[in-house]
Coordinates of C-alpha atoms in Angstrom, one line a residue:
Chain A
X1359 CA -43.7 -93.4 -22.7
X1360 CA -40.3 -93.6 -21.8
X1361 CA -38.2 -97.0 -22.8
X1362 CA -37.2 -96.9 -19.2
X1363 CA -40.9 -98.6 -19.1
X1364 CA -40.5 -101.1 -21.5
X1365 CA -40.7 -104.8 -20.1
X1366 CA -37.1 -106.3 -20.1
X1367 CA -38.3 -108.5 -23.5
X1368 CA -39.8 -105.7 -25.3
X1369 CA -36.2 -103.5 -24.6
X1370 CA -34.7 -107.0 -25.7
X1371 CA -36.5 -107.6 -28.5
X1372 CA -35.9 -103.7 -29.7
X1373 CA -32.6 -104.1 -29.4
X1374 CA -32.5 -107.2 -31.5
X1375 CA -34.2 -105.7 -34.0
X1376 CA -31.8 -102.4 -34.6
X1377 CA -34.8 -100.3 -33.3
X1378 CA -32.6 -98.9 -30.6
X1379 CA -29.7 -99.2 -29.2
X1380 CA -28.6 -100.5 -25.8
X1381 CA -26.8 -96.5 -25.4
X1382 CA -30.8 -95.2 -25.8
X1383 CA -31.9 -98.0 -23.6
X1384 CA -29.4 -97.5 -20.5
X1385 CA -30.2 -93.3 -21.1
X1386 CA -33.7 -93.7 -20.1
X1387 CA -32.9 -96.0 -17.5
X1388 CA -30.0 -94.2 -15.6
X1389 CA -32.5 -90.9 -16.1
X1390 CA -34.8 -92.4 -14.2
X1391 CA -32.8 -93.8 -11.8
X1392 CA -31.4 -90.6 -10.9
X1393 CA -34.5 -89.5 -10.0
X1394 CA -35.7 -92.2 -8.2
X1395 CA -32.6 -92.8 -6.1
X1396 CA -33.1 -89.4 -3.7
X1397 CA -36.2 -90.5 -2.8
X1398 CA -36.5 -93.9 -2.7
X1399 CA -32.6 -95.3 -2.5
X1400 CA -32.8 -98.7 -4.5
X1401 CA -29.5 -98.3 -5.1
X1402 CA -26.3 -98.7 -2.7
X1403 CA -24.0 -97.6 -5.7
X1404 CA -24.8 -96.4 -9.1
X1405 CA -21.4 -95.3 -11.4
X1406 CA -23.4 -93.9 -14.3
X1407 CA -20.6 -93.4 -16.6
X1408 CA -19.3 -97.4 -15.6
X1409 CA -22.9 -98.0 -17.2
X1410 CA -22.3 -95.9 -20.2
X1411 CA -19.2 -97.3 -20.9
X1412 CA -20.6 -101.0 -21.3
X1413 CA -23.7 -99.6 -23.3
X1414 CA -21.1 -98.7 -25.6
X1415 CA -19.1 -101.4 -25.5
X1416 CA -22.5 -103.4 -26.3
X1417 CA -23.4 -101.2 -29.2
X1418 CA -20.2 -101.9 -30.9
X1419 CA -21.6 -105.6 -31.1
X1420 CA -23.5 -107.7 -33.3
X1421 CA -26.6 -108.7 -31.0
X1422 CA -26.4 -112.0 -30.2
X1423 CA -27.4 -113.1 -26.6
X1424 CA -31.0 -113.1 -24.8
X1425 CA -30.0 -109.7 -22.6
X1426 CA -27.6 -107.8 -25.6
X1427 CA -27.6 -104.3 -24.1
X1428 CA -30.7 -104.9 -21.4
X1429 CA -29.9 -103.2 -17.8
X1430 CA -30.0 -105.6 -15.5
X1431 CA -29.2 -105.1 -11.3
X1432 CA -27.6 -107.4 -9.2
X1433 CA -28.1 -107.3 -5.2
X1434 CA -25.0 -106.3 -3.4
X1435 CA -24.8 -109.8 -2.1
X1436 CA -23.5 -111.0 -5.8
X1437 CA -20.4 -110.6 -6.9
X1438 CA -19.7 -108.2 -9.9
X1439 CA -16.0 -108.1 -10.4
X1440 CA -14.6 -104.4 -10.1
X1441 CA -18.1 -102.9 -8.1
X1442 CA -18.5 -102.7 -4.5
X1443 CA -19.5 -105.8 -2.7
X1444 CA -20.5 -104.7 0.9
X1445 CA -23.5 -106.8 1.4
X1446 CA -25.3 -103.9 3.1
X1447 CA -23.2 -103.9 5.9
X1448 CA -20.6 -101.1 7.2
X1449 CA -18.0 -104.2 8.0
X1450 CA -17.8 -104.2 4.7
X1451 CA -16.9 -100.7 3.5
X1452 CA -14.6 -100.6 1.0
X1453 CA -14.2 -103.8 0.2
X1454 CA -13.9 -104.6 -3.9
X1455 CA -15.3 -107.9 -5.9
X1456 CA -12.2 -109.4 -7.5
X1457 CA -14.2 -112.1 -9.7
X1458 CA -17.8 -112.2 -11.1
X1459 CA -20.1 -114.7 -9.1
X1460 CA -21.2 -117.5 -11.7
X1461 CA -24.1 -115.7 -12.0
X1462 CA -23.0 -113.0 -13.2
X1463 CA -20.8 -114.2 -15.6
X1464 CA -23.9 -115.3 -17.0
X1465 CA -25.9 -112.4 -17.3
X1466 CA -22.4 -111.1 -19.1
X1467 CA -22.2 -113.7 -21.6
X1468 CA -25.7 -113.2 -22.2
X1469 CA -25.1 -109.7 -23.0
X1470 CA -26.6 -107.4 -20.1
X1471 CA -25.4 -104.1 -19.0
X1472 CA -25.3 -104.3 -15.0
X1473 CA -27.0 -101.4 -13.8
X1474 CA -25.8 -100.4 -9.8
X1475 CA -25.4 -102.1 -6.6
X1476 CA -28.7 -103.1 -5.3
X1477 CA -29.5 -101.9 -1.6
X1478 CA -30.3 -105.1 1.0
X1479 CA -31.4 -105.4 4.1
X1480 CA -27.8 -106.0 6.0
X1481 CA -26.1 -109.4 4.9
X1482 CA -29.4 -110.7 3.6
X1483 CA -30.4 -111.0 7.3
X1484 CA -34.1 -109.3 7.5
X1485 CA -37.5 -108.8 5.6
X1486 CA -38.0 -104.9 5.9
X1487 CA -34.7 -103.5 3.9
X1488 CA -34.3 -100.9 7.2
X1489 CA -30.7 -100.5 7.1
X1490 CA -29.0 -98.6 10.0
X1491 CA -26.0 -98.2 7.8
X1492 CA -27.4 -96.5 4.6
X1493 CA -30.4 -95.8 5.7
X1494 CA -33.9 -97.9 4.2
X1495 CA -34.8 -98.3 0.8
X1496 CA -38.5 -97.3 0.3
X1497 CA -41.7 -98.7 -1.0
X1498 CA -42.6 -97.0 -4.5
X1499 CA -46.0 -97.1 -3.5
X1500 CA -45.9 -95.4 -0.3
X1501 CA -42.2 -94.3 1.0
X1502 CA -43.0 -94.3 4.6
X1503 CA -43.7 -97.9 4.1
X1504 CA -41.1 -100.9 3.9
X1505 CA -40.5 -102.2 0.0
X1506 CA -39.6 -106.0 2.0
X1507 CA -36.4 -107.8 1.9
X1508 CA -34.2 -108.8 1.5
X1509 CA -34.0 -107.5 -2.0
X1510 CA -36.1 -104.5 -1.1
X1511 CA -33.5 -102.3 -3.4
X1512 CA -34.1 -104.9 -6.6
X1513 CA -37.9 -104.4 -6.3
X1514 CA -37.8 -100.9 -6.3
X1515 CA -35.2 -100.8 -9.0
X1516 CA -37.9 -102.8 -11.0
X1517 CA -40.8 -101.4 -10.0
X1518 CA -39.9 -97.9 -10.9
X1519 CA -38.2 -98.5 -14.1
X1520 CA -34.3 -97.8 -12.9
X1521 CA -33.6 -101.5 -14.6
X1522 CA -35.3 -103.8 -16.5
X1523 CA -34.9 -107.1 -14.1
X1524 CA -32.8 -107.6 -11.2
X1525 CA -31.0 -110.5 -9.4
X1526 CA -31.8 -111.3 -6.1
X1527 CA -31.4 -114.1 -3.0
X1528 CA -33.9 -115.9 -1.0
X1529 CA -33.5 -117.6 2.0
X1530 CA -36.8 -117.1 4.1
X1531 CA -38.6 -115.0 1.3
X1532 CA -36.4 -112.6 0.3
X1533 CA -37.0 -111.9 -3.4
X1534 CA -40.7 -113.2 -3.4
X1535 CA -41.6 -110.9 0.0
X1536 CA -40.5 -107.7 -2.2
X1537 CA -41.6 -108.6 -5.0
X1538 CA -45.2 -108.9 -3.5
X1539 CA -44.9 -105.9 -1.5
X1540 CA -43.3 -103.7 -4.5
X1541 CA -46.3 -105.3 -7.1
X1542 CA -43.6 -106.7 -9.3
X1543 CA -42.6 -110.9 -10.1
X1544 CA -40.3 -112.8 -8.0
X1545 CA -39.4 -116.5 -8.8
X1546 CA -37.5 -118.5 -6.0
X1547 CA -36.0 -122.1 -8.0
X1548 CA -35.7 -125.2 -7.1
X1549 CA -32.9 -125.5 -4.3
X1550 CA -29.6 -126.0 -6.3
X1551 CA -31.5 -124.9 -9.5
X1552 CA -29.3 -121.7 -9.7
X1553 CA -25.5 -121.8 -8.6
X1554 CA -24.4 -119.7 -5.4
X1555 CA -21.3 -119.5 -6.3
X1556 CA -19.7 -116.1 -5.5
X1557 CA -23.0 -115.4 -3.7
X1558 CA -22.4 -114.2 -0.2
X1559 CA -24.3 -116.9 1.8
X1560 CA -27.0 -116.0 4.4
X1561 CA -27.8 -119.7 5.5
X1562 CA -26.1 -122.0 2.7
X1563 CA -28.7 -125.2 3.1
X1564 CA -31.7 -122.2 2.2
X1565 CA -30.3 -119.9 0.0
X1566 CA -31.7 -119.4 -3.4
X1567 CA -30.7 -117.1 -5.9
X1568 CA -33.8 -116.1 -8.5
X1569 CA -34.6 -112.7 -10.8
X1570 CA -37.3 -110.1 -10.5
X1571 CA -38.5 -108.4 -12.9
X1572 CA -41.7 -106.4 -14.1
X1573 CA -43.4 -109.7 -16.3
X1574 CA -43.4 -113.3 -15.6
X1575 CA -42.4 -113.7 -19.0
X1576 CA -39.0 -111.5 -17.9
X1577 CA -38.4 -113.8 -15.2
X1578 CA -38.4 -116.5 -17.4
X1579 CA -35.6 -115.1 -19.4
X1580 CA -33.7 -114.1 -16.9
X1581 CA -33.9 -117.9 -14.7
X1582 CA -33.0 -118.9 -18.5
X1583 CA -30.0 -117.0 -18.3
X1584 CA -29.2 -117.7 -14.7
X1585 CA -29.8 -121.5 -14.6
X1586 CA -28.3 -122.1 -18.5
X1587 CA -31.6 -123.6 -19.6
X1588 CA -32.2 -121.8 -22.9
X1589 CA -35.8 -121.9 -23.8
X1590 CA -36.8 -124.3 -21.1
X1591 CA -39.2 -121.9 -19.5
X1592 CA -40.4 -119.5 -22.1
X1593 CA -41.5 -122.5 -24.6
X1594 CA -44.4 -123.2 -21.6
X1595 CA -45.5 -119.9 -20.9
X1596 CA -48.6 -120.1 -23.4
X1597 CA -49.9 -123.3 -21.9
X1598 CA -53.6 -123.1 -20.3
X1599 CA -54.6 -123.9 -16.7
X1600 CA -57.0 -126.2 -18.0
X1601 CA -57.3 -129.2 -15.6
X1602 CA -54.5 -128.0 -13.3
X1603 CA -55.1 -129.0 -9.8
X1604 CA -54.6 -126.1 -7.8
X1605 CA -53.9 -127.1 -4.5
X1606 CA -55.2 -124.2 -1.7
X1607 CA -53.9 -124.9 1.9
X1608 CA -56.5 -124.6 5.2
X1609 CA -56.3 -124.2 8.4
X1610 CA -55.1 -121.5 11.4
X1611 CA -51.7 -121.2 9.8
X1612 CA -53.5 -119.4 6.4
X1613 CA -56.2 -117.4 8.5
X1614 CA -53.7 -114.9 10.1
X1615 CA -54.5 -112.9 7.2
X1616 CA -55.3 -108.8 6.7
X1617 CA -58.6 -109.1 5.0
X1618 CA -57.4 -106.7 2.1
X1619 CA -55.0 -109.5 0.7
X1620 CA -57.7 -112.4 2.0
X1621 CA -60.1 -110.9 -0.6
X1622 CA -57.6 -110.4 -3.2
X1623 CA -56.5 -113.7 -3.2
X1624 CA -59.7 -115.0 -3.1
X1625 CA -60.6 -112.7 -6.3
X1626 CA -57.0 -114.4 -8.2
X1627 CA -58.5 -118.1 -7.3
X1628 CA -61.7 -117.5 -9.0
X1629 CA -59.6 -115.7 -11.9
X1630 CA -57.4 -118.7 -11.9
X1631 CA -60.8 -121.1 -11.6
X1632 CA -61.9 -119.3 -14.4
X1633 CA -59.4 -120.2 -17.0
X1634 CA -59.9 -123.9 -15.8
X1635 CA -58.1 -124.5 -12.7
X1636 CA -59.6 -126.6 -10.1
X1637 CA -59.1 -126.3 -6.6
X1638 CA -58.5 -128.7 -3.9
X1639 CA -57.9 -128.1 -0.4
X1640 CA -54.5 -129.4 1.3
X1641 CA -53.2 -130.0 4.6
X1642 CA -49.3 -130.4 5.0
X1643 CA -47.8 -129.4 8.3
X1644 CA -47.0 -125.3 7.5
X1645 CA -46.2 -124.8 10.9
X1646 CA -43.4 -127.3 10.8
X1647 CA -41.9 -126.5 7.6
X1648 CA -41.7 -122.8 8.7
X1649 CA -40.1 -123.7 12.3
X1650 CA -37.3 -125.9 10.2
X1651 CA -36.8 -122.7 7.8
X1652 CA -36.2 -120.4 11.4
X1653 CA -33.8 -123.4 13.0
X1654 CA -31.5 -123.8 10.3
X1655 CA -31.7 -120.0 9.0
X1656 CA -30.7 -118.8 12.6
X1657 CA -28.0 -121.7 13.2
X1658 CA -26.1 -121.2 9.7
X1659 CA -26.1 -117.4 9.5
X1660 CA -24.7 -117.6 12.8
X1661 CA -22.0 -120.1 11.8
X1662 CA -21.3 -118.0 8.4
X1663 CA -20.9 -114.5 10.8
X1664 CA -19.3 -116.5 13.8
X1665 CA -15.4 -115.1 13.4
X1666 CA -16.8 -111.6 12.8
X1667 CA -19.7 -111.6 15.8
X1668 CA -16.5 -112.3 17.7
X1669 CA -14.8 -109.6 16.7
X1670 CA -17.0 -106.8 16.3
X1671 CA -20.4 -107.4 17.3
X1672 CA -21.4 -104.0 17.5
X1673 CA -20.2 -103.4 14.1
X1674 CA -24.1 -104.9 12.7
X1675 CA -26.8 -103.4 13.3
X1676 CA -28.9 -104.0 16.4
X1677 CA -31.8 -106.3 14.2
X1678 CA -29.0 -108.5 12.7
X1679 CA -26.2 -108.9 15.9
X1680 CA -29.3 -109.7 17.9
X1681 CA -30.5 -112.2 15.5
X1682 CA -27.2 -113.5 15.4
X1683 CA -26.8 -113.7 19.2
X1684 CA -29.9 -115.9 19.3
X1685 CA -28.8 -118.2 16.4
X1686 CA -25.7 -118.6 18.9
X1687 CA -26.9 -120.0 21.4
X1688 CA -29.6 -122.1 20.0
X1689 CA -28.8 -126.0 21.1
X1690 CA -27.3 -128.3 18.8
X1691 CA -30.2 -130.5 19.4
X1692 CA -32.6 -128.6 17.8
X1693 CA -30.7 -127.7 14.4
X1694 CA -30.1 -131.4 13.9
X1695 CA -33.6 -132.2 14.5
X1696 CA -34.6 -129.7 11.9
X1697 CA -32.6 -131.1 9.9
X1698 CA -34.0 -134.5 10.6
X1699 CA -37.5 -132.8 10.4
X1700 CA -36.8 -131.6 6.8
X1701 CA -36.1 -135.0 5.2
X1702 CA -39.4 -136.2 7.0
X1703 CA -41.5 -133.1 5.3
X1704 CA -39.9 -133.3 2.0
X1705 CA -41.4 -137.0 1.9
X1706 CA -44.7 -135.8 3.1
X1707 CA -44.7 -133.2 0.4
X1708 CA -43.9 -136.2 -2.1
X1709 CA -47.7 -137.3 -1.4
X1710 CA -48.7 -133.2 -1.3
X1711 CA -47.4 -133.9 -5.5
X1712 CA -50.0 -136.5 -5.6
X1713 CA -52.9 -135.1 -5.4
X1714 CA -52.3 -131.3 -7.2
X1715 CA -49.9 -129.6 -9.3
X1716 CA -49.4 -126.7 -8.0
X1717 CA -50.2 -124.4 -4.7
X1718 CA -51.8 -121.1 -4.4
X1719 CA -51.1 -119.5 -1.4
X1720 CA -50.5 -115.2 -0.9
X1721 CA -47.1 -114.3 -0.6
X1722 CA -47.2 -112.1 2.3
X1723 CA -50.1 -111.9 4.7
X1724 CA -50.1 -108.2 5.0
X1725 CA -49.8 -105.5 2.7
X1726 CA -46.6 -103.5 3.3
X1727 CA -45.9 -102.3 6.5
X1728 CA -44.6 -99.1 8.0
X1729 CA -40.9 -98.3 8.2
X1730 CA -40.3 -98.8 11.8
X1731 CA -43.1 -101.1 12.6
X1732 CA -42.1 -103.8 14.7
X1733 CA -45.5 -105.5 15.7
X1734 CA -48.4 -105.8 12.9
X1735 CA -52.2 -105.9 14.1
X1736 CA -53.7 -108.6 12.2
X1737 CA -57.3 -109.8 13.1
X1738 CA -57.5 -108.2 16.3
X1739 CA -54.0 -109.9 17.5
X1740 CA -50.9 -108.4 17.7
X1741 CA -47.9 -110.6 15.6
X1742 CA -44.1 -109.9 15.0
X1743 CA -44.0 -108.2 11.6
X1744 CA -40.8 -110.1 10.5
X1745 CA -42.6 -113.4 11.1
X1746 CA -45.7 -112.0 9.4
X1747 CA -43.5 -111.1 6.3
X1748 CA -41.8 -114.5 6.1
X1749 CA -45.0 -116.9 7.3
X1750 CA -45.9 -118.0 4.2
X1751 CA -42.7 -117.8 2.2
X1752 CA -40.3 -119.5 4.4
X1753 CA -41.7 -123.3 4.7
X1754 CA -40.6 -123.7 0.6
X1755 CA -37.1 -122.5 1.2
X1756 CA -37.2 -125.3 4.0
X1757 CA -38.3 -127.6 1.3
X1758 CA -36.6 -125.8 -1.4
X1759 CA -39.6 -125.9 -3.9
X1760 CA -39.7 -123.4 -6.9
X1761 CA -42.1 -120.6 -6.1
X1762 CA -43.5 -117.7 -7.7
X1763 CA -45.0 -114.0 -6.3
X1764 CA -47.0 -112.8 -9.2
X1765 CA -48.9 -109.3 -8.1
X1766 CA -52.6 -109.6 -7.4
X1767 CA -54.3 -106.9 -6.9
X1768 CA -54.2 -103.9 -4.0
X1769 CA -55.0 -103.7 -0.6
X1770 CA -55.5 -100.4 1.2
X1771 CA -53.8 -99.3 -2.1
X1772 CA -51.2 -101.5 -1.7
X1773 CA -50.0 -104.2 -3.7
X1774 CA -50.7 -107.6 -3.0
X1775 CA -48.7 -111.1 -4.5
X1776 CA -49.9 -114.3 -5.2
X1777 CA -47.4 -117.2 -4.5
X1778 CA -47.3 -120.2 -6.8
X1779 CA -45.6 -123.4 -5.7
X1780 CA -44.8 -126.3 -7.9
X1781 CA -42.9 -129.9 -7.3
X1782 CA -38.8 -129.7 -7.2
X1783 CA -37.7 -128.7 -10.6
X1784 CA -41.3 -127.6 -12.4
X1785 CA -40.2 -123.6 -12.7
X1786 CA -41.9 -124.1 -15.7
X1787 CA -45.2 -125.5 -14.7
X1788 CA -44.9 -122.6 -12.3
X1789 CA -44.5 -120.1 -14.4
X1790 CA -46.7 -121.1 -17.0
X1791 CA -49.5 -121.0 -14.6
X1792 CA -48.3 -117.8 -13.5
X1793 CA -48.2 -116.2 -16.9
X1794 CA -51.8 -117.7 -17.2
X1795 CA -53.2 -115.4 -14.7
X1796 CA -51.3 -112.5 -15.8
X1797 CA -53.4 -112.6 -18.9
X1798 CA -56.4 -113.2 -17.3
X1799 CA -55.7 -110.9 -14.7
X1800 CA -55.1 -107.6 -16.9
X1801 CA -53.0 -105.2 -16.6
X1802 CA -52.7 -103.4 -12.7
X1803 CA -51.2 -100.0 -12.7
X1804 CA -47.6 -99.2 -11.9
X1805 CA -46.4 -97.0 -8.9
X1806 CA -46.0 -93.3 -9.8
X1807 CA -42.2 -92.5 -10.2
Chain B
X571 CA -37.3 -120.2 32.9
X572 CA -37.2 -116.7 34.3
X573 CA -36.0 -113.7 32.6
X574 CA -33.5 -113.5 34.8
X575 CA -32.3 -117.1 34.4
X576 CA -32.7 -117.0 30.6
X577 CA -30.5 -114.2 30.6
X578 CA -27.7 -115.5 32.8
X579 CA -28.0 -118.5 30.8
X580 CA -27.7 -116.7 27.4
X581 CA -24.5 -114.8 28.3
X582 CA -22.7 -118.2 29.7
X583 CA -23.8 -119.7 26.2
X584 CA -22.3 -116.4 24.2
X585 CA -19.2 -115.6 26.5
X586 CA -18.3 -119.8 25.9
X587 CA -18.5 -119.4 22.4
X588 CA -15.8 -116.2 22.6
X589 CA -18.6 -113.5 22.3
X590 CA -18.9 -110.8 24.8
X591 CA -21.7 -108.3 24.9
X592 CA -23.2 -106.5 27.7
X593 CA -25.7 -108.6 29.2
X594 CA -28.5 -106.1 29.1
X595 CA -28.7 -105.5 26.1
X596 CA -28.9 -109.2 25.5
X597 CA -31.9 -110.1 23.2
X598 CA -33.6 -112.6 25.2
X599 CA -37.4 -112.0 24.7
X600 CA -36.2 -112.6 21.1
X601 CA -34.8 -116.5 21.9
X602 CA -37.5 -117.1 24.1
X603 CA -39.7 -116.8 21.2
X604 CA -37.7 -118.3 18.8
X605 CA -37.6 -121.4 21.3
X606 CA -41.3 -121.2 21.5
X607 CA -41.5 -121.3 17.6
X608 CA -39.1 -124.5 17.5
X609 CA -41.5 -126.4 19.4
X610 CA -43.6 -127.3 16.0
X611 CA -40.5 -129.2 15.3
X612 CA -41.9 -131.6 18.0
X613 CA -44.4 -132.7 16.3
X614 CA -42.8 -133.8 13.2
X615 CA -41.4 -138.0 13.2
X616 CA -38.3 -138.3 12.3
X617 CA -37.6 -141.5 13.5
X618 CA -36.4 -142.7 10.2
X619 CA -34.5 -139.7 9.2
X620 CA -30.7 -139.2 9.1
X621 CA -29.7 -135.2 9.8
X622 CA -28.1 -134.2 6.1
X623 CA -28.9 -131.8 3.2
X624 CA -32.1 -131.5 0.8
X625 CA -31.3 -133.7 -1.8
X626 CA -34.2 -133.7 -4.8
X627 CA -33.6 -136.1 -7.3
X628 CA -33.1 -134.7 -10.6
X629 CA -33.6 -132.2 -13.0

């Protein structure tokens, strides 16, 4: 086994412990991301000897933060001072980061080695990662198929062992939708959990930054790191699900479903059942939440891009100018009525916290979907596959609950993600739950690199 | 409305806002949908709401 397949804590721990050194770890990794990158491009810039060069630097010290020496990618939507920062997007060729974003002055006083530039669907804007500029990023699993997005490039990064745990955004479902569609873990926080700062924004009053990684216990050290909460999340991974009320939403909203990830999920709630979960069905207004998530997404990315739509609209590409056309001209009325509209769910959702503790929903209704494949036969209907990908991810950015994407099994040998959401601010109940049914669950096998 | 309408509509809209693009290639199934989604919003009561930001109290 290479160390390149190592979980992020084992590498951690290995380091710690003198086994090896963070120059042995970042070998394997760049070795296998040079042979991933021709193929599947999770990478928009990889210096290999910029690597090295930290590695070194890292070895030269006594080990003393949670990451010392552990690669670790950032999406090219996060500042890393001296790298390229062109948020997929040609407008932004050449263009330099002058400062670290706060998060990644964490990660650096934590002690990680940034591996790359990872690739993004354009500005954040989009599900599938196809990028007209650089061409897609690919699933590991099946490279004529769509890894997701926005952070397609972290989860394939992750997935195939070219890093041990990436940094990504979410603003409709963009680190949980690859995560789920990659078979790696994605954790969205709590709205504000995580600082933006030096984060390109996508749609400011949505955006979340969270980590993926291979492990939910490696996303828990890495939202450690990246919300300065030492210990808070990792102390509650070995809890039990005993008693847990495991609250299962109904309704036409959850039945749009390919009947590959239907039965997987069923399969994970009788997994979960089994360790001593109890469900409870819930009804909450989905269909709201998700049209509040669309209003404001479409309104502020328009607002962020407004000077530069101006200029050069035919400098994006077609997905994202047209997106941005239509956020345009939306009325006013309609942005401050989702606004309104928020407030009102986010009280409902108070009285959701009532009656469960967490929900269990899938992450993405389909398995992964063709590069290219605008429209998704689901049931015997025809559905926009960008509104697939995002319909059950994008009503908790709306309410800006913490939620998970924990891989659940395959479907037409795809991989499949279970979403776990919890009240504002419980990451930990979240991820305790989801660590839970990782053990239960077993081990699933990784894509072929 | 018509395509046609929607179309003249959503040019007026962009060109007031300083954006020019050629009408045609205008993405106006794309907002018509979009505005068919936003009508969930409709059946939401926010009579006692204020417009503002997602405040959760907290950690």
């Amino acid at each position: 086994m290479s160390l390149a397949d190592l979980t992020l804590t084992q590498a951690a721990d290995a380091i710690r412990k003198g086994d090896v050194s963070p120059v042995e770890v970042v070998e394997a990794v760049l070795d296998r991301a040079l042979r991933v990158q021709p193929v599947l491009r999770p990478f928009l810039w990889l210096d290999p000897d910029r690597v090295r060069d930290e590695a070194r630097r890292r070895a030269q010290e006594v080990p003393g933060g949670l990451l010392h020496g552990v690669p670790v990618t950032l999406k090219d939507l996060i500042a890393e001072r001296g790298a390229p920062f062109t948020c997929g997007s040609k407008l932004r060729e050449g263009v330099v980061a002058e400062e670290d974003a706060e998060v990644t002055r964490r990660l650096r006083a934590a002690g990680a080695v940034l591996v790359g530039r990872a690739h993004l669907h354009e500005f954040a804007f989009g599900v599938s990662n196809e990028n007209p500029h650089f061409g897609p990023a690919r699933n590991p699993w099946d490279p004529e198929r769509s890894p997701g997005g926005s952070s397609g490039g972290s989860a394939v990064a992750v997935a195939t062992g070219c890093t041990y745990g990436s940094v990504g955004t979410d603003t409709g479902g963009s680190v949980r939708i690859p995560a789920a569609l990659c078979g790696v873990v994605g954790i969205k926080p709590t709205y504000e959990r995580v600082p933006r700062q030096g984060v390109f924004p996508l749609a400011p009053s949505l955006d979340h930054v969270g980590p993926l990684a291979r492990t939910v216990e490696d996303v828990a050290v890495l939202l450690e790191v990246l919300a300065a909460t030492p210990g808070r999340y990792t102390a509650a991974l070995g809890e039990g699900l005993r008693g847990l009320r495991l609250g299962v939403p109904r309704g036409p909203y959850w039945e749009v479903l390919h009947p590959g990830v239907a039965s997987c999920f069923q399969e994970a709630l009788r997994c979960l059942e089994g360790e001593g979960a109890r469900r409870v069905t819930v009804d909450f207004p989905w269909e709201a939440a998700s049209a509040v998530a669309t209003a404001l997404l479409l309104v502020e990315a328009a607002s962020v891009h407004a000077e530069f739509v101006r200029a050069q609209p035919n400098g994006y590409g077609p997905d994202v100018r047209d997106r941005l056309l239509v956020g345009l001209c939306l009325p006013a009325e309609r942005y401050v009525q989702a606004l309104r509209a928020r407030r009102a769910l986010a009280e409902a959702s108070r009285q959701l916290w009532g009656s469960v503790d967490l929900v269990a929903t899938p992450t993405v209704p389909i398995p992964a979907p063709r590069l290219g494949e605008a429209v998704t036969e689901v049931a015997g209907a025809h559905h926009d596959t960008r509104a697939l990908l995002t319909r059950f991810t994008n009503p908790f950015n709306a309410l800006g609950l913490p939620a998970l994407s924990v891989p659940c099994g395959f479907a037409d040998s795809l991989p499949v993600g279970l979403q776990l959401v919890g009240p504002p601010w419980e990451e930990a109940r979240v991820l305790a739950a989801g660590a839970a049914y990782e053990r239960a669950r077993g081990r699933l096998p990784r894509p072929e690199v | 409305m018509r395509e046609a309408d929607l179309r003249a509509w959503m040019q007026a809209a962009l060109e007031a806002r300083g954006v020019s693009v050629d009408p045609e290639s205008l993405p106006v199934q794309q907002l018509r949908a979009v505005l068919r989604r936003l009508e969930a919003l409709d059946g939401v009561d926010v009579s006692s709401e204020e417009p503002g930001p997602l405040r959760w109290d907290g950690p």
